Coordinates of C-alpha atoms and ligand atoms in Angstrom, one line a residue:
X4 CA 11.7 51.8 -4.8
X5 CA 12.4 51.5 -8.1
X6 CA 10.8 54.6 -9.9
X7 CA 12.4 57.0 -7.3
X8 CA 10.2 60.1 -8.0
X9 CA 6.5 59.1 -8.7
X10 CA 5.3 60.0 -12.5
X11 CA 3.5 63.4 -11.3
X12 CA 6.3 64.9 -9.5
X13 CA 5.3 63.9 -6.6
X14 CA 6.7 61.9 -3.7
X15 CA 5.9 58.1 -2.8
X16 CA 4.3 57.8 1.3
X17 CA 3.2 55.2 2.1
X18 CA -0.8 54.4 2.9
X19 CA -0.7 54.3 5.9
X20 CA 1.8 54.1 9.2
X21 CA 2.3 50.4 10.3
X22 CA 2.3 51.0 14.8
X23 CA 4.2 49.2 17.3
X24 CA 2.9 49.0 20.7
X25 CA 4.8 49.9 23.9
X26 CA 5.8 46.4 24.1
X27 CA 7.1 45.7 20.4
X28 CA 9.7 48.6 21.2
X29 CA 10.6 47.5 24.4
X30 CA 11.3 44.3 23.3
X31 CA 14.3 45.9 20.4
X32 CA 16.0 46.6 23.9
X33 CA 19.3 44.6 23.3
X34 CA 18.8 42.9 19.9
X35 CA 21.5 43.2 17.5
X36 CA 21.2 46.1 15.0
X37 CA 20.6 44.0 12.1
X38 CA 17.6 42.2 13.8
X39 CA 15.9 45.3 14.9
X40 CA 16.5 46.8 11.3
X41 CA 15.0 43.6 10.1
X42 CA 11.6 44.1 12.5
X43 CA 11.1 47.2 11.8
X44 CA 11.3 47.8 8.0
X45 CA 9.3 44.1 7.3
X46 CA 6.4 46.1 8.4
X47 CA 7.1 48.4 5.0
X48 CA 8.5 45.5 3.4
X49 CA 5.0 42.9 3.6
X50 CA 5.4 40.4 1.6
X51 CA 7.2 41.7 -1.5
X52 CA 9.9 39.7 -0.2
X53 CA 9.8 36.4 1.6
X54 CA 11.5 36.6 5.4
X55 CA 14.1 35.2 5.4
X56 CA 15.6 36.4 2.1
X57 CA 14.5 39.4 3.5
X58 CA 16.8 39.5 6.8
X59 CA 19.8 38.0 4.6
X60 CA 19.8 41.3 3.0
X61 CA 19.4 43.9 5.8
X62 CA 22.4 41.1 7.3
X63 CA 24.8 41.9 4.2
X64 CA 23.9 45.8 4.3
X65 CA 25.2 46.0 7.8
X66 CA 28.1 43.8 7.7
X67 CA 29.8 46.2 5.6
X68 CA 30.1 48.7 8.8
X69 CA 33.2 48.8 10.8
X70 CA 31.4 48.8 13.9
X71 CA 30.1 45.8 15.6
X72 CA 27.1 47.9 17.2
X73 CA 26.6 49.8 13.5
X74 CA 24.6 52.9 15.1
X75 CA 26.8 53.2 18.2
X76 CA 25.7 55.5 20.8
X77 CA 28.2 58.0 22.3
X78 CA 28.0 60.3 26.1
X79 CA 28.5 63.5 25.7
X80 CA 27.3 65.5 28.6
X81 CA 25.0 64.6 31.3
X82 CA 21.5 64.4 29.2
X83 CA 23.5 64.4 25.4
X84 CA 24.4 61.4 23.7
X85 CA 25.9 61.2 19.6
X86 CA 23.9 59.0 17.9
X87 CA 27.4 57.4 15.2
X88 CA 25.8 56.7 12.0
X89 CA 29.6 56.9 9.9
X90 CA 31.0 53.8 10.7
X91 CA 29.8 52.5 7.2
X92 CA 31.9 52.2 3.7
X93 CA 32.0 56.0 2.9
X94 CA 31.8 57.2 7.1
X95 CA 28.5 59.3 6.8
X96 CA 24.8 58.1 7.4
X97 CA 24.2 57.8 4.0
X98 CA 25.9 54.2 3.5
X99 CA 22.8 53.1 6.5
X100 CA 20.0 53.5 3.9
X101 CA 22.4 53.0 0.6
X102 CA 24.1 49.9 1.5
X103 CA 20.4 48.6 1.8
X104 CA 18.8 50.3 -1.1
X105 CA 21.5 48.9 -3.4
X106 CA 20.9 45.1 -2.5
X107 CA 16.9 45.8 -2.6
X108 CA 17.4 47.0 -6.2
X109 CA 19.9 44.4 -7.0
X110 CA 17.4 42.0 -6.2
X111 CA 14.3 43.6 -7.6
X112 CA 16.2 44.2 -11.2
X113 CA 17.8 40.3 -11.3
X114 CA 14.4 39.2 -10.8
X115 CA 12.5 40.9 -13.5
X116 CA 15.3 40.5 -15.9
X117 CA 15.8 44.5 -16.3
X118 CA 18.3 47.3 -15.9
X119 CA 17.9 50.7 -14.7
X120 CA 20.0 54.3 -15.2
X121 CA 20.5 55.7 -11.8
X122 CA 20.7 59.7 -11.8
X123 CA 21.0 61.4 -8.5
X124 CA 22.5 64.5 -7.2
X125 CA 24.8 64.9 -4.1
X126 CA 25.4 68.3 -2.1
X127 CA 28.5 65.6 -0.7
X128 CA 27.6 62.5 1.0
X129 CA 24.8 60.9 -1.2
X130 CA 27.2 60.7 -4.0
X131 CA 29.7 58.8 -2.4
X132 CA 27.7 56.5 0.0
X133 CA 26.0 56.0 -3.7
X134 CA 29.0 55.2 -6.1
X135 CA 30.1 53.0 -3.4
X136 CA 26.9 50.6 -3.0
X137 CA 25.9 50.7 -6.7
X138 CA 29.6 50.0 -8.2
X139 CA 30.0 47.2 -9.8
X140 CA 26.5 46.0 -9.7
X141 CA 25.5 44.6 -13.7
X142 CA 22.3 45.8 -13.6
X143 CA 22.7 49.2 -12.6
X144 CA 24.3 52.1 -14.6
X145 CA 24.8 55.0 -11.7
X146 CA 25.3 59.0 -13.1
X147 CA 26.2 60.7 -9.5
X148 CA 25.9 65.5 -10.3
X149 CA 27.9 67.1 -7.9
X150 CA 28.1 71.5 -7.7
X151 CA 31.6 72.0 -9.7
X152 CA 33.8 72.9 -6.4
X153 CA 31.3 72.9 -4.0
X154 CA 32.3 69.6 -2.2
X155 CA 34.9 69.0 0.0
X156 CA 38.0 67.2 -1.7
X157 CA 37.3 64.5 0.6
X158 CA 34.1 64.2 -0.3
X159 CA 34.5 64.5 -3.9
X160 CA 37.7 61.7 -3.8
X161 CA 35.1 59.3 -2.1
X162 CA 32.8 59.6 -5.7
X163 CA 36.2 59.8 -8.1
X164 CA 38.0 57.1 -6.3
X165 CA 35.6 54.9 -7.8
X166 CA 36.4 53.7 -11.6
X167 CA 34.3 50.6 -12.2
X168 CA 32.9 51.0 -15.3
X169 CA 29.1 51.7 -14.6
X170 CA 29.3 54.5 -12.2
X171 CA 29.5 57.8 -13.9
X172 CA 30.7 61.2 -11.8
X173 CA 29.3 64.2 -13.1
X174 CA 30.7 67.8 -11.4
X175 CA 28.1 70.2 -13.0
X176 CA 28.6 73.9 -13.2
X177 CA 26.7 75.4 -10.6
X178 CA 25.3 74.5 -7.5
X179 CA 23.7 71.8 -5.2
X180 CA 20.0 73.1 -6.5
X181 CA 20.9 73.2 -10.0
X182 CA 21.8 69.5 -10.0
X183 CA 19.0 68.8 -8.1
X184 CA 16.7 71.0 -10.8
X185 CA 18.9 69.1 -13.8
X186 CA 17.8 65.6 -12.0
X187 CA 13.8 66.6 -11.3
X188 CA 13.8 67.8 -14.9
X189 CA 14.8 64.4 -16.4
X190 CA 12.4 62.9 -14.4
X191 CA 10.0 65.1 -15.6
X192 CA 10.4 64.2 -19.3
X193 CA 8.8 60.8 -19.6
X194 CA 9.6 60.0 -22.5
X195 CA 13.1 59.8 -21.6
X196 CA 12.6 58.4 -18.1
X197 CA 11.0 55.8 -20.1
X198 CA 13.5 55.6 -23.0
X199 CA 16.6 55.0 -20.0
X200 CA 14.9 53.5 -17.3
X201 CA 15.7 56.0 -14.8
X202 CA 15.6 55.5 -11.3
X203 CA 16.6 57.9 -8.3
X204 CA 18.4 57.1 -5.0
X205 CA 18.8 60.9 -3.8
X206 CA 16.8 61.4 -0.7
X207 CA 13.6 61.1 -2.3
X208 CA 13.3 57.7 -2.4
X209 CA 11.1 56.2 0.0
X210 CA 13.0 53.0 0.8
X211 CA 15.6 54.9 2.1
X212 CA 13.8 56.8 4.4
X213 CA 12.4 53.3 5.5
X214 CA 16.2 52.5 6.4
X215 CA 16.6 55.9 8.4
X216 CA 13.4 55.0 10.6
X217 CA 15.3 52.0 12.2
X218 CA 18.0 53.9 14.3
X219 CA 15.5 56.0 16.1
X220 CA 14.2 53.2 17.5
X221 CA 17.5 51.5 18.2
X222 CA 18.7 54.8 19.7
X223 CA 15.7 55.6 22.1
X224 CA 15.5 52.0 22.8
X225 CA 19.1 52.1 24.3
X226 CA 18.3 54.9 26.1
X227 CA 15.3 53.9 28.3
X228 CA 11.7 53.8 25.9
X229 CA 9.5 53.6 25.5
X230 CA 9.4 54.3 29.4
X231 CA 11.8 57.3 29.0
X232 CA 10.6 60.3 26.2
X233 CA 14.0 61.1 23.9
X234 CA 14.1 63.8 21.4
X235 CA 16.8 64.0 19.2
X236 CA 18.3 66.9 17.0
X237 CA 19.0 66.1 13.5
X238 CA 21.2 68.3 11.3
X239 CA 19.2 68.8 8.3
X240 CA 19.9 69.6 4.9
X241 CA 17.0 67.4 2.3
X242 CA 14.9 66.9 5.5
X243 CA 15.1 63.0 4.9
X244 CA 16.5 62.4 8.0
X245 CA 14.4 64.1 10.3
X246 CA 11.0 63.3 8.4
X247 CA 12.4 59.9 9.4
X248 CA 12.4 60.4 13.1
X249 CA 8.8 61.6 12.6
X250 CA 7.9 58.4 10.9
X251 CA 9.5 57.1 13.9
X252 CA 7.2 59.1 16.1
X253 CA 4.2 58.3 13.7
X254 CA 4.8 54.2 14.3
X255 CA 4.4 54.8 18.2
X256 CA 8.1 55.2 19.0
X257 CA 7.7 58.5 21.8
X258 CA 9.5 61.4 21.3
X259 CA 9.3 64.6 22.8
X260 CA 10.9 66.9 20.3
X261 CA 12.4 67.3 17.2
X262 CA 15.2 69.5 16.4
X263 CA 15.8 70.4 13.4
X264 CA 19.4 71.4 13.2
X265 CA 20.4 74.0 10.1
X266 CA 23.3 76.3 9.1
X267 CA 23.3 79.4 7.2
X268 CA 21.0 77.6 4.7
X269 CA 18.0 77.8 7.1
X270 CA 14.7 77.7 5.3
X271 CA 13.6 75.6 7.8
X272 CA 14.2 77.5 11.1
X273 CA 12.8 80.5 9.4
X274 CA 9.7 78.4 8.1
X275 CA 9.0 77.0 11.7
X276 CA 9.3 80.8 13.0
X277 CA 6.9 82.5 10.0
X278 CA 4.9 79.9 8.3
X279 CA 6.7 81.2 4.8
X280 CA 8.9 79.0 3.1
X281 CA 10.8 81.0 1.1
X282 CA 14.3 79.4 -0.5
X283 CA 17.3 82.2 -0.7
X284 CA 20.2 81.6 -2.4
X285 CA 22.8 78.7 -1.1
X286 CA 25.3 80.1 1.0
X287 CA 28.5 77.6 1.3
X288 CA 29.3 77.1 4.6
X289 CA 31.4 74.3 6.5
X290 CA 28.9 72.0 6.8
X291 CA 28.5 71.4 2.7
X292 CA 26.0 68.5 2.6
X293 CA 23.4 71.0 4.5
X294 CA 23.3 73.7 2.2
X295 CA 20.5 73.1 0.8
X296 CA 17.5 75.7 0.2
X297 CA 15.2 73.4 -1.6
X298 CA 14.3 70.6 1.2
X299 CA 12.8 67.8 -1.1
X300 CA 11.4 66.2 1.8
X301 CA 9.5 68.5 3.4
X302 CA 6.8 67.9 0.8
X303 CA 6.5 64.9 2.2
X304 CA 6.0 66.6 5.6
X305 CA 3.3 68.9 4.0
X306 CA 1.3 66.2 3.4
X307 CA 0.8 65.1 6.5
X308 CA 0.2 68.2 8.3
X309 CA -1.9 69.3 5.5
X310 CA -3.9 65.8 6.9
X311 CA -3.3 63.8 3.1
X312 CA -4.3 66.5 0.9
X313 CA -2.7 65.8 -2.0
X314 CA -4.4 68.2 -3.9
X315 CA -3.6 71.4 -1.3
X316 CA 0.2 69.8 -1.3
X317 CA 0.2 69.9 -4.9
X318 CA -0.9 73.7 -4.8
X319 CA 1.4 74.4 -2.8
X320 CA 4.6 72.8 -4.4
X321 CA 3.1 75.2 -8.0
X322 CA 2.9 78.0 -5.4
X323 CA 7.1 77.5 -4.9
X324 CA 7.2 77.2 -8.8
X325 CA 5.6 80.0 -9.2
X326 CA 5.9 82.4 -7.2
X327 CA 8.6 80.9 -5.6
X328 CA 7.5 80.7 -1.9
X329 CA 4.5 78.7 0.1
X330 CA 2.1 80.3 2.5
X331 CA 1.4 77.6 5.0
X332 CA -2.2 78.0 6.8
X333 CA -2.2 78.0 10.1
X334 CA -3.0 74.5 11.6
X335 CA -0.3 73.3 9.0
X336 CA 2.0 75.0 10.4
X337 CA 0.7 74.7 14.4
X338 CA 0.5 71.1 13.2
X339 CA 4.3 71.1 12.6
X340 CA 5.3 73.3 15.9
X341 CA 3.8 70.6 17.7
X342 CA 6.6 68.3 16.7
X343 CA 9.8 70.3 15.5
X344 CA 11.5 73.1 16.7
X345 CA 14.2 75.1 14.3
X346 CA 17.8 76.0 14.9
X347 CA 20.3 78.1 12.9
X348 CA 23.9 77.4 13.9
X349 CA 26.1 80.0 11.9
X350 CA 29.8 78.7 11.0
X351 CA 31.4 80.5 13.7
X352 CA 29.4 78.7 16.5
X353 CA 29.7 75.0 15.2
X354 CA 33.7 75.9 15.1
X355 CA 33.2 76.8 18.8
X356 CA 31.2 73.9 19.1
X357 CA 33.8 71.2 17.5
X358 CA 36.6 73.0 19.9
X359 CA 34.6 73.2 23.2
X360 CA 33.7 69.2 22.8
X361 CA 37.0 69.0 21.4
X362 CA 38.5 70.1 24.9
X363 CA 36.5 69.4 27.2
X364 CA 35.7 65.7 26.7
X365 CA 38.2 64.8 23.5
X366 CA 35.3 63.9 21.1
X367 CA 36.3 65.2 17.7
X368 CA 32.7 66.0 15.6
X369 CA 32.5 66.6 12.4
X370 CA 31.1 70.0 11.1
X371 CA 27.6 68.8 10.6
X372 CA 27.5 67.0 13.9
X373 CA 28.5 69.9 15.7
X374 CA 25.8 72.1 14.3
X375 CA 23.7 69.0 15.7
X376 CA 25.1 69.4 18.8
X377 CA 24.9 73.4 19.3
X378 CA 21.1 73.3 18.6
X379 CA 20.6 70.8 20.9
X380 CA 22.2 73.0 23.5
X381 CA 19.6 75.5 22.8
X382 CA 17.0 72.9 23.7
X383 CA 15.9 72.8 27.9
X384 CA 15.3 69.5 28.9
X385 CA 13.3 67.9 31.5
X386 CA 15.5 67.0 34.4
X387 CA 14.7 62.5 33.4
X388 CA 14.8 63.2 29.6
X389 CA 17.6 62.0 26.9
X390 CA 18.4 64.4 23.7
X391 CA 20.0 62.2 21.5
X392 CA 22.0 64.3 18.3
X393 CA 22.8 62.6 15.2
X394 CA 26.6 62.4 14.6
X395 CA 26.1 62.5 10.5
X396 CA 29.8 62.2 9.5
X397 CA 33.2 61.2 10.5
X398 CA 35.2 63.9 11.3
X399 CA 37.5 62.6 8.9
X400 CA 35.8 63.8 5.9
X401 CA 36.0 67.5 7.0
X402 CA 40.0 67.7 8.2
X403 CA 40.2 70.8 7.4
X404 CA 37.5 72.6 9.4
X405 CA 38.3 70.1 12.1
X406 CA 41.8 70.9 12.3
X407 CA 41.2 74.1 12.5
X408 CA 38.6 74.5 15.4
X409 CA 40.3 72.0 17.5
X410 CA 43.9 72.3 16.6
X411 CA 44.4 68.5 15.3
X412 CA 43.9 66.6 12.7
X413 CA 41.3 63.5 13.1
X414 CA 42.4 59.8 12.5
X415 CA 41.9 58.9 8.6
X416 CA 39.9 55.2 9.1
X417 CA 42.2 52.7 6.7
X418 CA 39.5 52.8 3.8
X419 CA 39.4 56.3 3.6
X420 CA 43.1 56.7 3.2
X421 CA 43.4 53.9 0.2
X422 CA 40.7 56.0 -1.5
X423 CA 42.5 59.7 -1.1
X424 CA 45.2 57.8 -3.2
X425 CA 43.4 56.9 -5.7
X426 CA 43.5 58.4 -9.0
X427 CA 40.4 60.4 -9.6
X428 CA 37.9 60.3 -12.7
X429 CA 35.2 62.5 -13.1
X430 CA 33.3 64.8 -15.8
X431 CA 32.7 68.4 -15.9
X432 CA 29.4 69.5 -17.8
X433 CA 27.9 73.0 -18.0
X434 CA 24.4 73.1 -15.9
X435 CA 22.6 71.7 -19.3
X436 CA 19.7 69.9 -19.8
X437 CA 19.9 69.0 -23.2
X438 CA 23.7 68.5 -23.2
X439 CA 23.4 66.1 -19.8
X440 CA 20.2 64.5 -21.5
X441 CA 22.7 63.5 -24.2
X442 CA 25.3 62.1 -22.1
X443 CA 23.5 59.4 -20.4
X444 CA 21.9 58.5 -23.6
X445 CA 25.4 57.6 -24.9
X446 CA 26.9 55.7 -22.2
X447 CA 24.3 54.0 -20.1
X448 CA 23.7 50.4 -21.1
X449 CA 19.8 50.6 -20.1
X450 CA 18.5 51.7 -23.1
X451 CA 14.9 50.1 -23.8
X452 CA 14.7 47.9 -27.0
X453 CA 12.7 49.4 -29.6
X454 CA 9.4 47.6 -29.5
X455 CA 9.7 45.1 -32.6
Ligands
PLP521 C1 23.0 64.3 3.9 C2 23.6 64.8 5.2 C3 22.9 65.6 6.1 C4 21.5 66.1 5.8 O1 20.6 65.0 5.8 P1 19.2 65.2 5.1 O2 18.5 63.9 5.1 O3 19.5 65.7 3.7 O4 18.5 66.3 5.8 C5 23.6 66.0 7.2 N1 24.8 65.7 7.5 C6 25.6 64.9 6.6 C7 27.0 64.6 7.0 C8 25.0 64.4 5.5 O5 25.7 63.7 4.6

């Protein structure tokens, strides 16, 4: 939780999958959020921290929503439900695992007496829900790159609204990949990971992909399993949600399929359809924290379909560095098909998708959302079965493309509208290695001692 990214590059998993039985999911039928969270990450959790402190915490996390069900579920049509995951401090899904992660590492640091430098990169939603959780906290400097431009105002206001003194917003000069390169790349040079303590909250880190598990449960719980088989369709950007729902599906929860929901940026569809996972360039589209081309997660994926081969997955992670594409083999990728299918939902569609639900039934989605929602369209379903889409955002973090598909604006929630308010601060730095190296050096307060 801690270390973020593990020392070789790769990505933390754990050893193995803890299972519930058909009866431990039944029985989260009804339980408050907080309590089922609490159930199901303990398993992860062991005892690294006693019980009880350990259900305090997930308690706090998911007081600070504004909704008393925190993962509310929403009808949409006859078989469709939106699973609401923004009713948190920044309204996107990110505050679910953030608000967690930042007491965890509160915690952690307070007991060993240590501080750590935080450096992450946000295509949007991260950066915020991060900022937000970390600020304030006195063991924890937080350096938060965002692509120069590439953000929605909202989105960027929700980082720059933030001034307490630790949290650091960085807008680099280029784009979602290049502050994710910028990030791997000072993780990669240990001496300075060592020399500043860095840590990583992006996507990567496992503990929030622990968080993210809980609401499939929750969701498919509510909806009738483990009696009834759900699938839900999750728009995907990092693949951290998603590879969630299959850790879901891993720990016994049933699901039929996953959808993997993508815009323009669609290296996934296109891998599901040709076994070649080949990034293009980032197109910037409407749905900002989704373009993405470099899906950090999906390593994590590769390594189970490749059955725990760490050795083929780190082949095939040089392969992308190299050549810059992988080849997967074919039970890897028949592996995957078994589980996920792939939609690409262009621009034009999700705006017909935010005015059609918009119209017909008054629900106002958010961009994202609504690319969750057209895929899911694509998807038959057996006449009993439940398709559950993630509704990633509130629509009021995307007026404009809102406004414009469906002809009104959405209501700004009252936090939301102190921030846009607020006077902004925020850096602009060239995409730099050296030049960002320098800057944390200078103003993080985590520097190690020098050994006496
Ligand atoms: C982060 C984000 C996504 C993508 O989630 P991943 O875990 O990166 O796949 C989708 N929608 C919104 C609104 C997000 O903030």
């Amino acid at each position: 939780m801690l270390a973020g990214l593990a020392r070789d590059g790769g990505l933390y998993v754990p050893k193995s999958w803890p299972q519930f039985a058909p009866d431990d999911i039944a029985a989260f039928a009804g339980l408050p959020y907080e309590e089922a969270a609490y159930r199901v990450m303990r398993e992860f959790v062991g005892d690294d921290i006693g019980d009880q402190e350990f259900a305090r915490i997930v308690r706090d996390a998911y007081r600070t929503f504004d909704h008393p069900d925190v993962a509310p579920l929403t009808k949409i049509g006859s078989q469709t439900w939106i699973l609401e995951l923004f009713h948190g401090p920044t309204l996107a899904f990110k505050d679910i695992a953030m608000q967690l992660l930042a007491r965890l590492m509160d915690r952690a640091l307070a007991r060993r007496g240590e501080r750590v430098t935080i450096v992450g990169a946000t295509s949007g939603d991260t950066g915020g829900a991060a900022v937000e959780a970390f600020a304030g906290r006195e063991a924890i400097d937080i350096f938060i790159l965002h692509p120069h431009g590439r953000v929605s105002d909202v989105q960027r206001r929700q980082m720059t609204c933030i001034t307490e003194a630790n949290v650091h917003n960085i807008a680099i000069e280029g784009t979602f990949d290049d502050c994710q390169a910028l990030v791997k790349a000072l993780f990669n040079d240990l001496a300075l990971r060592d020399r500043l303590s860095l840590a990583a909250v992006n996507s990567i880190n496992w503990a929030r992909i622990m968080a993210q598990t809980v609401y499939y449960f929750t969701a498919a719980v509510a909806l009738g399993a483990p009696d009834r088989a759900v699938s839900f369709s999750v728009p995907t950007g990092n693949f951290g949600d998603i590879f969630a729902s299959y850790v879901a599906a891993r720990m016994g929860l049933p699901v039929s399929r996953l959808v993997i929901a993508t815009n323009e940026n669609d290296i996934l569809a296109r891998t599901l359809a040709s076994g070649h996972y080949q990034p293009k360039s980032v197109i910037a589209t409407t749905s900002p924290s989704m373009d993405i081309q470099v899906s950090s997660n999906f390593e994590r994926l590769l390594f189970e379909v490749s059955e725990r081969n760490g050795g083929r997955v780190q082949s095939m992670m040089e392969d992308l560095g190299e050549s810059g594409a992988i080849e997967l083999a074919p039970a890897e990728l028949q592996r995957i098909r078994a589980q996920f299918v792939g939609h690409r939902i262009d621009q034009d569609e999700t705006a017909q998708t935010i005015k059609r639900l918009c119209e017909e039934i008054d629900y106002i989605a958010d961009p994202h959302t609504a690319v969750g929602v057209a895929a899911a369209v694509q998807e038959e379903l057996e006449p009993d079965a439940a398709m559950v889409v993630l509704g990633t955002a509130h629509p009021a973090k995307f007026p404009d493309a809102v406004a414009s598909a469906c002809g009104k604006a959405p209501n700004v929630p009252v936090r939301l509208a102190r921030c846009l308010q607020a006077e902004e601060r925020y850096e602009v730095l060239p995409n730099d290695l050296a030049g960002l190296a320098d800057y944390l050096t200078q103003r993080t307060r985590a520097i190690a001692e020098p050994q006496s």
